[in-house]
Amino acid sequence: LAMVPENVLSNRQLMLKACQKDRSALRRVGPTLSHDKDFLEEVIDVDIEALGFLPHHSQRRFPELLMDNMKQFFDCSQTDTLEFLDTVAEDVRTMPRFVEAYFKSGGVFRNNYFPGEMSDDEQIFLWVAEYCRKWHWSTAFEHISDRLRSNSDFILKAIELNPFVYWCASKEIKND
């Protein structure tokens, strides 16, 4: 699609077919279509994995497309939650609504994707405790702050949501 004329890249029917054949074509749709929420929703409805190819400028304009479809994407996709974060614009990734939707959809916390102060955010790690997918538990609390890891009230709340959190607690709390 690199040499395709603008009139083709902006043709709704042609680009819808192109995106159905190759979801990465979504990154190259013309400006008219990349700013057309209905078109983007239609592409995502046909192929949820196209969500990982949503252009950054479309993510910024319609962040709700990511937030509203993330759980379904994680449930259906072969893409890991961290691979998905690689496709999300950094400024969108730190929007409070995105952060909540991501963790409530089963996303994993990693310092290199989120600002460091988030590793000390009780609410984020309560969401991680409640919604994290079981195959991520070995690393789910890897980047939690020492303060939270040693906070017995927080750890008890998190253990109520998911008993596995016990293994992430500080030695002092485990010994109590």
PDB file of C-alpha atoms in Angstrom:
ATOM      1  CA  LEU A   1       0.000   0.000   0.000  1.00  0.00           C
ATOM      2  CA  ALA A   2       3.032   2.307   0.037  1.00  0.00           C
ATOM      3  CA  MET A   3       2.546   3.420  -3.562  1.00  0.00           C
ATOM      4  CA  VAL A   4      -1.253   3.448  -3.503  1.00  0.00           C
ATOM      5  CA  PRO A   5      -2.912   6.748  -4.478  1.00  0.00           C
ATOM      6  CA  GLU A   6      -4.662   8.770  -1.768  1.00  0.00           C
ATOM      7  CA  ASN A   7      -8.088   8.291  -3.382  1.00  0.00           C
ATOM      8  CA  VAL A   8      -7.740   4.517  -2.878  1.00  0.00           C
ATOM      9  CA  LEU A   9      -6.453   4.876   0.713  1.00  0.00           C
ATOM     10  CA  SER A  10      -9.525   6.976   1.453  1.00  0.00           C
ATOM     11  CA  ASN A  11     -12.020   4.652  -0.249  1.00  0.00           C
ATOM     12  CA  ARG A  12     -14.053   3.092   2.552  1.00  0.00           C
ATOM     13  CA  GLN A  13     -15.031  -0.155   0.782  1.00  0.00           C
ATOM     14  CA  LEU A  14     -11.604  -0.819  -0.715  1.00  0.00           C
ATOM     15  CA  MET A  15      -9.774  -0.154   2.540  1.00  0.00           C
ATOM     16  CA  LEU A  16     -12.259  -2.225   4.528  1.00  0.00           C
ATOM     17  CA  LYS A  17     -11.491  -5.161   2.226  1.00  0.00           C
ATOM     18  CA  ALA A  18      -7.762  -4.445   2.468  1.00  0.00           C
ATOM     19  CA  CYS A  19      -7.942  -4.433   6.279  1.00  0.00           C
ATOM     20  CA  GLN A  20      -9.895  -7.708   6.236  1.00  0.00           C
ATOM     21  CA  LYS A  21      -7.154  -9.345   4.172  1.00  0.00           C
ATOM     22  CA  ASP A  22      -4.277  -7.748   6.082  1.00  0.00           C
ATOM     23  CA  ARG A  23      -5.031  -6.016   9.383  1.00  0.00           C
ATOM     24  CA  SER A  24      -1.779  -4.051   9.151  1.00  0.00           C
ATOM     25  CA  ALA A  25      -3.405  -2.104   6.275  1.00  0.00           C
ATOM     26  CA  LEU A  26      -5.221  -0.187   9.016  1.00  0.00           C
ATOM     27  CA  ARG A  27      -1.971   1.662   9.703  1.00  0.00           C
ATOM     28  CA  ARG A  28      -1.971   2.985   6.149  1.00  0.00           C
ATOM     29  CA  VAL A  29      -5.569   4.096   5.587  1.00  0.00           C
ATOM     30  CA  GLY A  30      -5.978   7.663   4.379  1.00  0.00           C
ATOM     31  CA  PRO A  31      -6.522  10.545   6.795  1.00  0.00           C
ATOM     32  CA  THR A  32     -10.248  10.660   6.094  1.00  0.00           C
ATOM     33  CA  LEU A  33     -10.729   7.050   7.183  1.00  0.00           C
ATOM     34  CA  SER A  34      -8.263   7.190  10.078  1.00  0.00           C
ATOM     35  CA  HIS A  35     -10.419   9.989  11.525  1.00  0.00           C
ATOM     36  CA  ASP A  36     -13.690   8.150  10.835  1.00  0.00           C
ATOM     37  CA  LYS A  37     -14.725   6.404  14.048  1.00  0.00           C
ATOM     38  CA  ASP A  38     -17.447   4.392  12.312  1.00  0.00           C
ATOM     39  CA  PHE A  39     -14.951   3.006   9.806  1.00  0.00           C
ATOM     40  CA  LEU A  40     -12.458   2.117  12.548  1.00  0.00           C
ATOM     41  CA  GLU A  41     -15.189   0.431  14.602  1.00  0.00           C
ATOM     42  CA  GLU A  42     -16.262  -1.561  11.566  1.00  0.00           C
ATOM     43  CA  VAL A  43     -12.713  -2.805  10.965  1.00  0.00           C
ATOM     44  CA  ILE A  44     -12.332  -3.768  14.642  1.00  0.00           C
ATOM     45  CA  ASP A  45     -15.754  -5.460  14.709  1.00  0.00           C
ATOM     46  CA  VAL A  46     -14.763  -7.616  11.744  1.00  0.00           C
ATOM     47  CA  ASP A  47     -11.315  -8.467  13.163  1.00  0.00           C
ATOM     48  CA  ILE A  48     -10.637  -7.673  16.822  1.00  0.00           C
ATOM     49  CA  GLU A  49      -6.898  -8.153  16.282  1.00  0.00           C
ATOM     50  CA  ALA A  50      -6.924  -5.067  14.055  1.00  0.00           C
ATOM     51  CA  LEU A  51      -7.017  -3.156  17.360  1.00  0.00           C
ATOM     52  CA  GLY A  52      -3.263  -3.733  17.586  1.00  0.00           C
ATOM     53  CA  PHE A  53      -2.799  -1.853  14.300  1.00  0.00           C
ATOM     54  CA  LEU A  54      -4.821   1.243  15.130  1.00  0.00           C
ATOM     55  CA  PRO A  55      -2.679   4.270  14.159  1.00  0.00           C
ATOM     56  CA  HIS A  56      -1.478   6.437  17.049  1.00  0.00           C
ATOM     57  CA  HIS A  57      -3.324   9.500  15.811  1.00  0.00           C
ATOM     58  CA  SER A  58      -6.552   7.441  15.728  1.00  0.00           C
ATOM     59  CA  GLN A  59      -5.851   6.187  19.261  1.00  0.00           C
ATOM     60  CA  ARG A  60      -5.453   9.759  20.462  1.00  0.00           C
ATOM     61  CA  ARG A  61      -8.638  10.883  18.756  1.00  0.00           C
ATOM     62  CA  PHE A  62     -10.700   7.844  19.825  1.00  0.00           C
ATOM     63  CA  PRO A  63      -9.037   6.270  22.892  1.00  0.00           C
ATOM     64  CA  GLU A  64     -12.350   4.657  23.763  1.00  0.00           C
ATOM     65  CA  LEU A  65     -11.856   2.296  20.803  1.00  0.00           C
ATOM     66  CA  LEU A  66      -8.916   0.797  22.692  1.00  0.00           C
ATOM     67  CA  MET A  67     -10.602   0.851  26.082  1.00  0.00           C
ATOM     68  CA  ASP A  68     -13.920  -0.593  24.920  1.00  0.00           C
ATOM     69  CA  ASN A  69     -12.322  -3.437  22.956  1.00  0.00           C
ATOM     70  CA  MET A  70      -9.262  -4.340  25.010  1.00  0.00           C
ATOM     71  CA  LYS A  71     -10.749  -7.193  27.041  1.00  0.00           C
ATOM     72  CA  GLN A  72     -12.166  -8.862  23.949  1.00  0.00           C
ATOM     73  CA  PHE A  73      -8.802  -8.352  22.221  1.00  0.00           C
ATOM     74  CA  PHE A  74      -6.928 -10.026  25.100  1.00  0.00           C
ATOM     75  CA  ASP A  75      -9.479 -12.850  25.228  1.00  0.00           C
ATOM     76  CA  CYS A  76      -9.250 -13.604  21.492  1.00  0.00           C
ATOM     77  CA  SER A  77      -5.789 -12.524  20.487  1.00  0.00           C
ATOM     78  CA  GLN A  78      -2.512 -14.379  20.341  1.00  0.00           C
ATOM     79  CA  THR A  79      -0.890 -11.055  21.216  1.00  0.00           C
ATOM     80  CA  ASP A  80       0.497 -10.746  24.718  1.00  0.00           C
ATOM     81  CA  THR A  81      -0.694  -7.766  26.771  1.00  0.00           C
ATOM     82  CA  LEU A  82       2.829  -6.323  26.719  1.00  0.00           C
ATOM     83  CA  GLU A  83       3.101  -6.712  22.952  1.00  0.00           C
ATOM     84  CA  PHE A  84      -0.188  -4.834  22.739  1.00  0.00           C
ATOM     85  CA  LEU A  85       1.256  -1.994  24.840  1.00  0.00           C
ATOM     86  CA  ASP A  86       4.023  -1.642  22.257  1.00  0.00           C
ATOM     87  CA  THR A  87       1.327  -0.615  19.770  1.00  0.00           C
ATOM     88  CA  VAL A  88      -0.283   1.999  22.033  1.00  0.00           C
ATOM     89  CA  ALA A  89       0.824   5.634  21.907  1.00  0.00           C
ATOM     90  CA  GLU A  90       2.710   6.548  25.081  1.00  0.00           C
ATOM     91  CA  ASP A  91       0.436   9.495  25.897  1.00  0.00           C
ATOM     92  CA  VAL A  92      -2.630   7.264  25.530  1.00  0.00           C
ATOM     93  CA  ARG A  93      -1.017   4.551  27.659  1.00  0.00           C
ATOM     94  CA  THR A  94      -0.856   6.922  30.637  1.00  0.00           C
ATOM     95  CA  MET A  95      -4.434   8.259  30.417  1.00  0.00           C
ATOM     96  CA  PRO A  96      -6.195   7.321  33.672  1.00  0.00           C
ATOM     97  CA  ARG A  97      -9.159   5.786  31.794  1.00  0.00           C
ATOM     98  CA  PHE A  98      -6.816   3.706  29.646  1.00  0.00           C
ATOM     99  CA  VAL A  99      -4.821   2.558  32.685  1.00  0.00           C
ATOM    100  CA  GLU A 100      -8.003   1.394  34.423  1.00  0.00           C
ATOM    101  CA  ALA A 101      -9.358  -0.375  31.319  1.00  0.00           C
ATOM    102  CA  TYR A 102      -5.995  -2.041  30.651  1.00  0.00           C
ATOM    103  CA  PHE A 103      -5.632  -3.521  34.124  1.00  0.00           C
ATOM    104  CA  LYS A 104      -9.313  -4.446  34.385  1.00  0.00           C
ATOM    105  CA  SER A 105      -8.874  -6.287  31.081  1.00  0.00           C
ATOM    106  CA  GLY A 106      -6.093  -8.414  32.584  1.00  0.00           C
ATOM    107  CA  GLY A 107      -3.076  -6.340  31.583  1.00  0.00           C
ATOM    108  CA  VAL A 108       0.289  -6.778  33.279  1.00  0.00           C
ATOM    109  CA  PHE A 109       2.266  -3.990  34.949  1.00  0.00           C
ATOM    110  CA  ARG A 110       5.810  -3.262  33.744  1.00  0.00           C
ATOM    111  CA  ASN A 111       7.862  -0.203  34.696  1.00  0.00           C
ATOM    112  CA  ASN A 112       9.093   0.332  31.147  1.00  0.00           C
ATOM    113  CA  TYR A 113       5.513   0.881  29.929  1.00  0.00           C
ATOM    114  CA  PHE A 114       4.148   3.006  32.764  1.00  0.00           C
ATOM    115  CA  PRO A 115       5.570   5.869  34.820  1.00  0.00           C
ATOM    116  CA  GLY A 116       7.555   4.686  37.838  1.00  0.00           C
ATOM    117  CA  GLU A 117       5.186   6.251  40.360  1.00  0.00           C
ATOM    118  CA  MET A 118       2.480   3.846  39.200  1.00  0.00           C
ATOM    119  CA  SER A 119       4.433   0.984  40.816  1.00  0.00           C
ATOM    120  CA  ASP A 120       3.348   2.541  44.137  1.00  0.00           C
ATOM    121  CA  ASP A 121      -0.334   2.902  43.213  1.00  0.00           C
ATOM    122  CA  GLU A 122      -2.532   0.715  45.409  1.00  0.00           C
ATOM    123  CA  GLN A 123      -5.525   0.827  43.065  1.00  0.00           C
ATOM    124  CA  ILE A 124      -3.505  -0.370  40.076  1.00  0.00           C
ATOM    125  CA  PHE A 125      -2.165  -3.375  41.962  1.00  0.00           C
ATOM    126  CA  LEU A 126      -5.591  -4.199  43.386  1.00  0.00           C
ATOM    127  CA  TRP A 127      -6.795  -4.330  39.768  1.00  0.00           C
ATOM    128  CA  VAL A 128      -3.789  -6.508  38.908  1.00  0.00           C
ATOM    129  CA  ALA A 129      -4.654  -8.822  41.822  1.00  0.00           C
ATOM    130  CA  GLU A 130      -8.290  -9.075  40.758  1.00  0.00           C
ATOM    131  CA  TYR A 131      -8.020  -9.242  36.977  1.00  0.00           C
ATOM    132  CA  CYS A 132      -4.559 -10.526  36.037  1.00  0.00           C
ATOM    133  CA  ARG A 133      -4.655 -13.593  33.835  1.00  0.00           C
ATOM    134  CA  LYS A 134      -3.407 -16.738  35.543  1.00  0.00           C
ATOM    135  CA  TRP A 135      -0.508 -17.304  33.145  1.00  0.00           C
ATOM    136  CA  HIS A 136       0.947 -13.920  34.156  1.00  0.00           C
ATOM    137  CA  TRP A 137       0.924 -14.521  37.893  1.00  0.00           C
ATOM    138  CA  SER A 138       4.582 -15.457  38.120  1.00  0.00           C
ATOM    139  CA  THR A 139       5.482 -11.856  37.206  1.00  0.00           C
ATOM    140  CA  ALA A 140       2.302  -9.917  38.035  1.00  0.00           C
ATOM    141  CA  PHE A 141       3.719  -8.173  41.101  1.00  0.00           C
ATOM    142  CA  GLU A 142       7.335  -8.136  39.956  1.00  0.00           C
ATOM    143  CA  HIS A 143       7.420  -4.336  39.648  1.00  0.00           C
ATOM    144  CA  ILE A 144       5.392  -3.401  42.725  1.00  0.00           C
ATOM    145  CA  SER A 145       7.001  -0.854  45.034  1.00  0.00           C
ATOM    146  CA  ASP A 146       8.698  -1.991  48.244  1.00  0.00           C
ATOM    147  CA  ARG A 147       6.262   0.197  50.163  1.00  0.00           C
ATOM    148  CA  LEU A 148       3.242  -1.708  48.834  1.00  0.00           C
ATOM    149  CA  ARG A 149       4.979  -5.087  49.112  1.00  0.00           C
ATOM    150  CA  SER A 150       5.537  -4.331  52.823  1.00  0.00           C
ATOM    151  CA  ASN A 151       2.126  -2.758  53.516  1.00  0.00           C
ATOM    152  CA  SER A 152       0.170  -5.422  55.411  1.00  0.00           C
ATOM    153  CA  ASP A 153      -3.217  -3.709  54.946  1.00  0.00           C
ATOM    154  CA  PHE A 154      -2.709  -3.510  51.195  1.00  0.00           C
ATOM    155  CA  ILE A 155      -1.387  -7.091  50.925  1.00  0.00           C
ATOM    156  CA  LEU A 156      -4.378  -8.426  52.880  1.00  0.00           C
ATOM    157  CA  LYS A 157      -6.805  -6.578  50.561  1.00  0.00           C
ATOM    158  CA  ALA A 158      -4.969  -7.950  47.529  1.00  0.00           C
ATOM    159  CA  ILE A 159      -4.907 -11.504  48.950  1.00  0.00           C
ATOM    160  CA  GLU A 160      -8.691 -11.322  49.368  1.00  0.00           C
ATOM    161  CA  LEU A 161      -8.885 -10.700  45.618  1.00  0.00           C
ATOM    162  CA  ASN A 162      -6.304 -13.312  44.748  1.00  0.00           C
ATOM    163  CA  PRO A 163      -4.505 -15.629  47.210  1.00  0.00           C
ATOM    164  CA  PHE A 164      -1.439 -15.786  44.958  1.00  0.00           C
ATOM    165  CA  VAL A 165      -0.507 -12.284  46.140  1.00  0.00           C
ATOM    166  CA  TYR A 166       0.801 -13.893  49.339  1.00  0.00           C
ATOM    167  CA  TRP A 167       3.877 -15.046  47.417  1.00  0.00           C
ATOM    168  CA  CYS A 168       4.588 -11.451  46.391  1.00  0.00           C
ATOM    169  CA  ALA A 169       4.503 -10.057  49.918  1.00  0.00           C
ATOM    170  CA  SER A 170       7.648  -9.034  51.773  1.00  0.00           C
ATOM    171  CA  LYS A 171       9.371 -11.613  54.005  1.00  0.00           C
ATOM    172  CA  GLU A 172       8.279  -9.646  57.055  1.00  0.00           C
ATOM    173  CA  ILE A 173       4.599  -9.958  56.149  1.00  0.00           C
ATOM    174  CA  LYS A 174       4.953 -13.654  55.287  1.00  0.00           C
ATOM    175  CA  ASN A 175       6.553 -14.250  58.683  1.00  0.00           C
ATOM    176  CA  ASP A 176       3.669 -12.552  60.528  1.00  0.00           C
TER     177      ASP A 176
END
